[in-house]
Short mmCIF file of C-alpha atoms in Angstrom, two decimals:
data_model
loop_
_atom_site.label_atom_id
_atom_site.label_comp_id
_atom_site.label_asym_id
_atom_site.label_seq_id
_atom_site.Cartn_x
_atom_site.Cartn_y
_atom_site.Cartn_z
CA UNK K 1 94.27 102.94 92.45
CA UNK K 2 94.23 99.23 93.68
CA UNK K 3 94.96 97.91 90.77
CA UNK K 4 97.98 100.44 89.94
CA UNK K 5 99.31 99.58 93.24
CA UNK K 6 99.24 96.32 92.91
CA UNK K 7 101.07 96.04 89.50
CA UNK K 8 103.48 97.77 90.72
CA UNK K 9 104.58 95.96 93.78
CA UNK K 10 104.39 92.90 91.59
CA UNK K 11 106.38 93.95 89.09
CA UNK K 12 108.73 95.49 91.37
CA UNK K 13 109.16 92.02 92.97
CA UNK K 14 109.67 90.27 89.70
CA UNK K 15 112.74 92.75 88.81
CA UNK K 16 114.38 91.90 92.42
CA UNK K 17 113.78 87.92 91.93
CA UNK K 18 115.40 88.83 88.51
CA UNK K 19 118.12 90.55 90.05
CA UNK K 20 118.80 87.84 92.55
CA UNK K 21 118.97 84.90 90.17
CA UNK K 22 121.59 87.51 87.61
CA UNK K 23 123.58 88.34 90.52
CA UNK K 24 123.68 83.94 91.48
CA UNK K 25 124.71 83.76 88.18
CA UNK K 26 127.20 85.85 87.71
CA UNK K 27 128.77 84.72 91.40
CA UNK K 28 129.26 81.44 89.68
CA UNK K 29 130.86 82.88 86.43
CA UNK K 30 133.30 84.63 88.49
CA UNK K 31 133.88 81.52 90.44
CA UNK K 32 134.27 79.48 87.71
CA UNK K 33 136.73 82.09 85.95
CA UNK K 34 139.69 83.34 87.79
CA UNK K 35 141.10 85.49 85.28
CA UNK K 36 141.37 89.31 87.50
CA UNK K 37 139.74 91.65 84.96
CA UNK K 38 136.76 89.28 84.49
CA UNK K 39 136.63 88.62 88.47
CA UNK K 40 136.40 92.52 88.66
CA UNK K 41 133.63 92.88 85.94
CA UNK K 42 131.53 90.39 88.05
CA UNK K 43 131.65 92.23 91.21
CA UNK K 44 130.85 95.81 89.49
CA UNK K 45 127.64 93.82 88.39
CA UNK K 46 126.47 91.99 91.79
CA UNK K 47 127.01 95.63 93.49
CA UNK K 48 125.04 97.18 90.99
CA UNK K 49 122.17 94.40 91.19
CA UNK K 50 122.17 95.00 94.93
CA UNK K 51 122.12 98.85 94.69
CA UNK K 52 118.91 98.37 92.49
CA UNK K 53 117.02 95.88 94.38
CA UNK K 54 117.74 98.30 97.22
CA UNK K 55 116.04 101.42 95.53
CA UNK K 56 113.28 99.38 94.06
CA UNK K 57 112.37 97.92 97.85
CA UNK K 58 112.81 101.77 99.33
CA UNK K 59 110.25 102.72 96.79
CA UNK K 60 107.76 99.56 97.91
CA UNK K 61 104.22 100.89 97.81
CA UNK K 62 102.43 99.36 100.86
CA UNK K 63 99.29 96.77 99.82
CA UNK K 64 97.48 96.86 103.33
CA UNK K 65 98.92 93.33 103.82
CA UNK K 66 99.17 91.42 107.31
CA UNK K 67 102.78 91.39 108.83
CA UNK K 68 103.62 93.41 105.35
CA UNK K 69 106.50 95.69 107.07
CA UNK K 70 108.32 92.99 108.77
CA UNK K 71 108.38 90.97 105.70
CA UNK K 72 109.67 93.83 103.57
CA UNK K 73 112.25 94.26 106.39
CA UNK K 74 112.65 90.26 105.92
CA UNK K 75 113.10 90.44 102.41
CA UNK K 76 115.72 93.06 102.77
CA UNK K 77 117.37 91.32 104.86
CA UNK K 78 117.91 88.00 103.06
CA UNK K 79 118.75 89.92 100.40
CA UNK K 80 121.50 91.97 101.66
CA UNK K 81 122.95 88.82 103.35
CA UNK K 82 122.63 87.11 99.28
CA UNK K 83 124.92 89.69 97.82
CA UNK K 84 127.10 90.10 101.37
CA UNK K 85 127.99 86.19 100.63
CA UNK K 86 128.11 86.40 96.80
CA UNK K 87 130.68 89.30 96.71
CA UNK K 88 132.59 87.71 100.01
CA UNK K 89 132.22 83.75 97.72
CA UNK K 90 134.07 86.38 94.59
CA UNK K 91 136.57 88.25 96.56
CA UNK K 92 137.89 84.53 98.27
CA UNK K 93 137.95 82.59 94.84
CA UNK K 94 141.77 82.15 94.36
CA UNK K 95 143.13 78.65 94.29
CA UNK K 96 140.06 76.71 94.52
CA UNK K 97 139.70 73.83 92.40
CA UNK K 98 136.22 73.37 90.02
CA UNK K 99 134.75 70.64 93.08
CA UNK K 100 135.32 73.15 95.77
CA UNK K 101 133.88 75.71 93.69
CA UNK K 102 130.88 73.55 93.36
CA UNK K 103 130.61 72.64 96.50
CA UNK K 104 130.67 76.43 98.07
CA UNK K 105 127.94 77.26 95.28
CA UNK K 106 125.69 74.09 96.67
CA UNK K 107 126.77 75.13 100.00
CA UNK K 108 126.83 78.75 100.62
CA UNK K 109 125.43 81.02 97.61
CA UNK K 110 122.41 78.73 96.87
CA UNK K 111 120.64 78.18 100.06
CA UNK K 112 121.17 82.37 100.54
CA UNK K 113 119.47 82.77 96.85
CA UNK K 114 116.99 80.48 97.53
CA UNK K 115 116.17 82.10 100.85
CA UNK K 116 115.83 85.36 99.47
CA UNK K 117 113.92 84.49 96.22
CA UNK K 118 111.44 82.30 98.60
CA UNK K 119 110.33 85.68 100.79
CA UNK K 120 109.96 87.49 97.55
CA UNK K 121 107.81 84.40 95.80
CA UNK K 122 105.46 84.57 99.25
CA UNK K 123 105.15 88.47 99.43
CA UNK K 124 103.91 88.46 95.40
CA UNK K 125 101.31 84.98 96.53
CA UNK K 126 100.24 87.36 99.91
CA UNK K 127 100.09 90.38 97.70
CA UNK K 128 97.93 88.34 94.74
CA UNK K 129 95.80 86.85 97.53
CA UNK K 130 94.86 90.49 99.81
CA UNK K 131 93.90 92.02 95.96
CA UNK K 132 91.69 89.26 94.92
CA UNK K 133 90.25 89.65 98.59
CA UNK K 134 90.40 93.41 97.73
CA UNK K 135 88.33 93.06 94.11
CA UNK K 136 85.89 90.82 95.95
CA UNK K 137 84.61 93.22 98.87
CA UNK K 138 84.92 95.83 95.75
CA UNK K 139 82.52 94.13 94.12
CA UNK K 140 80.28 93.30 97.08
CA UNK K 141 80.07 96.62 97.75
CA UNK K 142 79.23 97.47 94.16
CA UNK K 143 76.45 94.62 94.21
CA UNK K 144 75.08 95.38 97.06
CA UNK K 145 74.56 99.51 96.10
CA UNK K 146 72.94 97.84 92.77
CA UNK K 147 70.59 96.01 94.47
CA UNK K 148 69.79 98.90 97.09
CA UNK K 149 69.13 101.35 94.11
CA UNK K 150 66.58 98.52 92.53
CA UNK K 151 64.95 98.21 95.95
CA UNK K 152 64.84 102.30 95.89
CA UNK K 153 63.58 102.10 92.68
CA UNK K 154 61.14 99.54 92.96
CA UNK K 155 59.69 101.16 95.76
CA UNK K 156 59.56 104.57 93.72
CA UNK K 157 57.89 102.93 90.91
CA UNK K 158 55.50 101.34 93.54
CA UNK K 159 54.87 104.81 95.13
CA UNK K 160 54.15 106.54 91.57
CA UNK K 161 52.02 104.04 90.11
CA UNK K 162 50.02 104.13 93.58
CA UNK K 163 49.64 107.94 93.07
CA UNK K 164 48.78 107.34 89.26
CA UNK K 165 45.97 104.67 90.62
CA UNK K 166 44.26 106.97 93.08
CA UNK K 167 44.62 110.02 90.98
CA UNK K 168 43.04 108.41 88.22
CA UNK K 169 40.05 106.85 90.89
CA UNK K 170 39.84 110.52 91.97
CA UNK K 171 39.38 111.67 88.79
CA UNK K 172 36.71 108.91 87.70
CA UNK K 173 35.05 109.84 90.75
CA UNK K 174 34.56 113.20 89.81
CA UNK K 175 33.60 113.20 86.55
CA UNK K 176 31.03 110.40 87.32
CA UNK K 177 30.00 112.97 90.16
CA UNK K 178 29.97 115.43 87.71
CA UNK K 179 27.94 113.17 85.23
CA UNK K 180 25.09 112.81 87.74
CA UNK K 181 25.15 116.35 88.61
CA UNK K 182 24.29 117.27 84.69
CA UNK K 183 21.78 114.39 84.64
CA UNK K 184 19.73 115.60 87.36
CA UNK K 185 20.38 118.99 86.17
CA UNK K 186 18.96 118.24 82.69
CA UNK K 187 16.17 116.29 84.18
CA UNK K 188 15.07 118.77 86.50
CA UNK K 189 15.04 121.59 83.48
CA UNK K 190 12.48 118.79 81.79
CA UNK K 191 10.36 118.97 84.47
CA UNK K 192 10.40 122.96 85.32
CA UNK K 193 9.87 123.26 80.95
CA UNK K 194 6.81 120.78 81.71
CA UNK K 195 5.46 122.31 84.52
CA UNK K 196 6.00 125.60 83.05
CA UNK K 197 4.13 124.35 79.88
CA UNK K 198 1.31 123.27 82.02
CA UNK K 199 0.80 126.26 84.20
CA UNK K 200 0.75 128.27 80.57
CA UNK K 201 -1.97 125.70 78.92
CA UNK K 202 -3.95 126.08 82.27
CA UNK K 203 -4.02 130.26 82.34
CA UNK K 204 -5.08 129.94 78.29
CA UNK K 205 -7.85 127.37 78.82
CA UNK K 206 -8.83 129.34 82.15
CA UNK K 207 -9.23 132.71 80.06
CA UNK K 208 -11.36 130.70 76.99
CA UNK K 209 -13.47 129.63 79.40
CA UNK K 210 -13.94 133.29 80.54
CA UNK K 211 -14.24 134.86 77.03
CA UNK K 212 -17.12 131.86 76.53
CA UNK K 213 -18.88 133.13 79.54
CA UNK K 214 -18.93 136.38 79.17
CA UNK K 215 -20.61 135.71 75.68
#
């Protein structure tokens, strides 16, 4: 949406310098050519330059830019004044001779084109400045959720393989546990089959001995 924005009000500026420096140029034409139908043509095509630059700056999406409104209202303003003196420059032009016609373009319509075309050339630098400022908290912002999620992550690896670790020392634990447990289990079943096996060798040597005796 940034971005969008942002092309926009610079290309929007670029078609009103454009506009400026056509309608200059077409102030001087008319200047330099008296004839009534071409005089006529030229002022058709400033007033149509100005009615566009006005529609284009009453469309100006705002950039979120220090002091932006009063230089819009700036730029409006020089502008207005450009085409006020380039159509008054037109309307005035009979009789004058090629030096004077110089010297009121030097005079009068350049320092009003320049002034206009200089707000415009520092809104587009302001503009190009606040959206590389823009892009560059963007991508802190980006950076730093990165390296929060790695921290997260780290830390959830950390957790799991912590869990894995004492899991698997719980489960050693038990089956050595369980190891033992069988061990003496199996060694005490020796020793009951042994003790058993004794008792029974006892009673049969016990009765010989009787059957002997009683003989």
């Amino acid at each position: 949406v940034v971005a969008t924005r942002y092309n926009r009000v610079q290309e929007l500026l670029s078609t009103v310098r454009a506009q400026v420096l056509l309608s200059s140029i077409r102030a001087r034409d008319a200047l330099l050519d008296p004839d009534p139908t071409a005089m006529a043509a030229h002022r058709d095509a400033i007033e149509a330059s100005s009615t566009m630059i006005r529609n284009l700056l009453s469309d100006y999406p705002a950039m979120g830019v220090p002091d932006e409104a009063a230089r819009l209202r700036t730029l409006r303003e020089e502008v207005e004044r450009f085409h006020e003196t380039s159509l008054q420059v037109v309307s005035g032009n009979s009789g004058r001779t090629p030096q004077q016609v110089r010297d009121l373009l030097n005079s009068v319509l350049v320092p009003r084109r320049n002034a206009a075309l200089a707000i415009s050339e520092e809104t587009t630098r302001l503009n190009r400045a606040s959206f590389i400022r823009q892009q560059i908290e963007v991508n802190d912002i980006y950076r730093s959720a990165q390296a929060t999620s790695r921290q997260r992550l780290g830390i959830a690896l950390v957790i799991g393989l912590g869990v894995l670790l004492l899991t698997s020392l719980y489960a050693w634990r038990l089956e050595d546990r369980l190891r033992r447990q069988m061990l003496r289990d199996a060694k005490l079943s020796s020793e009951l089959q042994q003790t058993a096996a004794k008792v029974l060798n006892a009673q049969r040597s016990e009765e010989h001995t009787s059957e002997l005796q009683s003989h």
